[in-house]
Amino acid sequence: MKLALVISSMATGGAERVLSILANSWVQRGWDVTLITTHGSGEPSFFFLDPEVHQRSIVIAGSARGGMVANIRRVRALRTILRETAPDVVVSFLNYTNILTLLASKGLGCPVLVSERLDPRVHELSPLWNAMRRLLYPQARVLINQTEAAASWFRPWMKGRVVIIPNPVSEPDLAGPPALELPPGSVVAMGRLHHQKGFDTLLRATALLRERHPSIRLTILGEGPLRAELEKLREELELDDVVDMPGKIQNPATVLAQAEVFVLSSVTEGFPNVLCEAMAVGLPVVSTRCPSGPEEIVTDGREGRLVPVGDTESLAGALAEILADPESRRVMGEAAREVIDRFSLEVVLGKWDAVFKMIELGTEGLN
């Protein structure tokens, strides 16, 4: 099998992490895999890639959202690479890249799978890009979504060619010293410092939580454009001695394993990898019921608690409830570990294999 995998970049991020896992798994089968970045900078992938993965980078200034001339050049460069590599199947990740890939592959005769990684009900495109998506996506052989909630939006105009494939969850790597040491009784959150992650709500919830648990400590792993704003809010809430924001780290499992509970305060998600990573180390979780993903991963009261988006008091209350009950934490943590079996790499690869087989056989009605 010859595959061409297309994504904007291989910087840190959930989609990038998943694509690196898939690429490595497929080359280990002996498949010929080329990974193409449409907005390359020449920098190496943040995530490990097997040396057998062929990497091609299109280095053109400008973002996908703007710059028509730059995007035309990207489409032409991508088309050239696809002609050279002649893949059996093209797999594209992320909405803007999906649109460029469908344009670049038009008339080449290679089937294209496009994978949406965000919930389109929340992450709206501009009128132009949305029109292009509606026009071009039906030309894809299959649309891959991570959750039923997101897939339901696409089904009416994809004529049933929608498949749900979650992200893989692996056994955590706890070997070696931890990237940093956490104080006892810690709560951990992780993600890009961005409005989407709702860390402002989490900081306010932590201020409330400290009234009930004076010894509470929160560590937020990640980096992003809101660092200065969040640090200012931390100071205003007098949480400088409570909340640590050490940035992004490699192998966060070694840090997660030291915590008492993991919290996801997001406003929206696609399929929250960090939630699954925390559950894989046996942590009970508190998550918002954000669209989409958490409600398809966590059952309220079993692996943790689900609370409304933006509800500071509910978030603080759920954290206080779990922190106050060691036995509940233990039982929820054991249930959380089952995420490894539910979304194992073998299970996820099997779903991709089924899609490849359907394409080979020309099967329709993939949902």
XYZ file of C-alpha atoms in Angstrom, residues 46-256:
211
model
C 7.658 17.652 17.098
C 6.581 14.007 17.288
C 8.794 11.037 16.493
C 8.544 9.784 12.928
C 10.011 6.469 11.806
C 12.971 7.076 9.457
C 11.099 5.015 6.843
C 8.413 7.720 6.596
C 9.246 9.885 3.574
C 8.834 13.542 4.528
C 8.071 16.265 1.997
C 7.580 19.894 2.988
C 5.992 22.687 0.964
C 7.573 25.913 2.216
C 5.473 28.889 1.106
C 4.865 31.938 3.309
C 1.343 32.735 4.477
C -1.483 30.934 6.267
C -4.114 28.750 4.613
C -6.955 31.046 5.675
C -5.704 33.981 3.647
C -3.428 34.608 0.720
C -5.006 33.282 -2.465
C -1.748 33.417 -4.416
C 0.102 31.455 -1.720
C -2.630 28.818 -1.636
C -2.612 28.445 -5.413
C 1.134 27.823 -5.191
C 0.561 25.259 -2.456
C -2.027 23.436 -4.532
C 0.341 23.306 -7.507
C 3.257 22.078 -5.369
C 1.083 19.442 -3.697
C -0.238 18.274 -7.061
C 3.345 17.837 -8.289
C 4.238 15.727 -5.237
C 1.125 13.573 -5.617
C 1.962 12.941 -9.267
C 5.515 11.978 -8.337
C 4.546 9.639 -5.515
C 1.444 8.146 -7.221
C -0.182 6.954 -3.966
C -2.901 4.325 -3.800
C -4.759 6.511 -1.297
C -4.367 10.095 -0.073
C -5.281 10.843 3.554
C -5.661 14.502 4.497
C -6.053 15.968 7.998
C -7.703 19.299 8.995
C -10.295 21.363 7.135
C -8.207 23.916 5.229
C -5.672 21.277 4.232
C -8.501 18.963 3.161
C -9.808 21.595 0.746
C -6.356 22.241 -0.733
C -5.747 18.489 -1.070
C -9.025 17.903 -2.914
C -8.145 20.695 -5.328
C -4.608 19.363 -5.842
C -5.708 15.767 -6.446
C -8.510 16.541 -8.876
C -8.175 14.404 -11.994
C -5.222 12.361 -10.715
C -7.289 9.235 -10.122
C -6.210 8.638 -6.526
C -8.965 8.294 -3.914
C -8.858 10.909 -1.155
C -9.929 10.460 2.465
C -10.451 13.711 4.367
C -10.383 13.798 8.148
C -12.126 16.567 10.094
C -10.577 17.053 13.513
C -12.891 19.738 14.922
C -16.621 20.071 15.500
C -18.005 22.105 12.551
C -20.970 23.268 14.630
C -18.569 25.324 16.726
C -15.539 25.932 14.526
C -17.081 27.820 11.621
C -15.188 28.585 8.443
C -15.477 31.851 6.551
C -18.308 31.936 3.961
C -15.803 31.354 1.125
C -14.023 28.422 2.778
C -17.302 26.896 3.916
C -18.668 27.100 0.354
C -15.503 25.409 -0.924
C -15.860 22.679 1.701
C -19.449 21.977 0.722
C -18.472 21.915 -2.944
C -15.344 19.767 -2.634
C -15.947 17.368 0.272
C -18.479 15.272 -1.686
C -15.611 14.541 -4.111
C -13.724 12.766 -1.314
C -14.169 9.021 -1.203
C -14.713 9.054 2.573
C -14.967 11.643 5.341
C -13.465 10.589 8.668
C -14.842 12.068 11.887
C -13.794 11.337 15.453
C -17.214 11.596 17.096
C -20.847 10.934 16.249
C -21.736 14.504 17.228
C -19.458 15.963 14.543
C -20.319 13.296 11.958
C -24.025 14.095 12.167
C -23.368 17.564 10.741
C -21.745 16.178 7.585
C -23.960 13.201 6.794
C -26.742 15.017 4.884
C -24.393 16.259 2.179
C -21.806 13.434 2.192
C -24.414 10.856 1.068
C -23.534 8.453 3.849
C -19.789 8.352 3.126
C -18.898 9.232 6.720
C -16.937 6.971 9.078
C -16.220 7.527 12.754
C -12.671 6.653 13.805
C -11.522 7.808 17.253
C -7.954 8.661 18.091
C -5.737 5.824 19.343
C -4.832 5.586 23.011
C -1.679 3.742 23.986
C -0.318 2.349 27.221
C 1.433 5.354 28.822
C 5.217 5.483 28.827
C 6.177 5.952 32.466
C 9.823 4.965 32.079
C 12.504 7.347 33.186
C 12.398 10.341 35.503
C 9.363 12.647 35.309
C 9.692 15.878 33.381
C 8.789 17.706 36.604
C 7.751 16.835 40.138
C 4.240 17.658 41.367
C 3.351 18.456 44.964
C 0.987 16.035 46.739
C -2.724 16.428 46.015
C -2.184 18.049 42.623
C -4.771 18.719 39.940
C -3.454 18.748 36.369
C -4.753 20.310 33.148
C -3.069 20.252 29.768
C -3.545 22.021 26.451
C -2.714 25.024 24.338
C -3.075 28.310 26.198
C -5.988 29.441 24.053
C -9.567 30.622 24.612
C -10.814 27.230 23.367
C -9.367 25.507 26.441
C -11.297 27.563 29.001
C -8.341 27.977 31.350
C -9.748 31.294 32.601
C -12.751 29.365 33.938
C -10.401 26.818 35.489
C -8.405 29.511 37.296
C -11.586 31.013 38.732
C -12.782 27.555 39.770
C -9.431 26.973 41.471
C -9.866 30.180 43.463
C -13.214 28.830 44.712
C -11.755 25.389 45.326
C -8.965 26.792 47.503
C -11.594 27.902 50.030
C -12.491 24.223 50.603
C -9.030 22.741 49.962
C -6.372 25.257 51.078
C -3.607 22.867 50.039
C -4.836 22.566 46.439
C -2.210 22.836 43.692
C -2.955 23.135 39.969
C -0.463 22.555 37.165
C -1.395 23.607 33.625
C 0.854 22.005 31.005
C 1.039 23.731 27.632
C 1.987 26.898 25.825
C 0.120 29.405 23.714
C -0.903 32.988 22.959
C -2.840 33.531 26.200
C 0.088 32.983 28.570
C 0.402 36.653 29.573
C -3.380 37.025 29.996
C -3.658 33.888 32.116
C -0.655 34.849 34.233
C -2.289 38.222 34.886
C -5.541 36.516 35.912
C -3.581 34.152 38.155
C -2.074 37.178 39.895
C -5.446 38.949 40.228
C -6.945 35.839 41.843
C -3.929 35.593 44.184
C -3.064 32.132 42.890
C 0.644 32.611 42.210
C 1.513 30.101 44.933
C -1.254 27.690 43.818
C -1.050 27.473 40.022
C 2.052 26.464 38.066
C 2.298 26.921 34.286
C 5.590 25.261 33.272
C 4.922 25.183 29.503
C 4.821 22.182 27.200
C 6.795 19.046 27.973
C 7.697 15.805 26.263
C 6.056 12.638 27.623
C 3.504 14.296 29.932
C 2.361 10.872 31.187
C 5.156 10.958 33.773
C 3.609 14.136 35.196
C -0.026 13.067 34.877
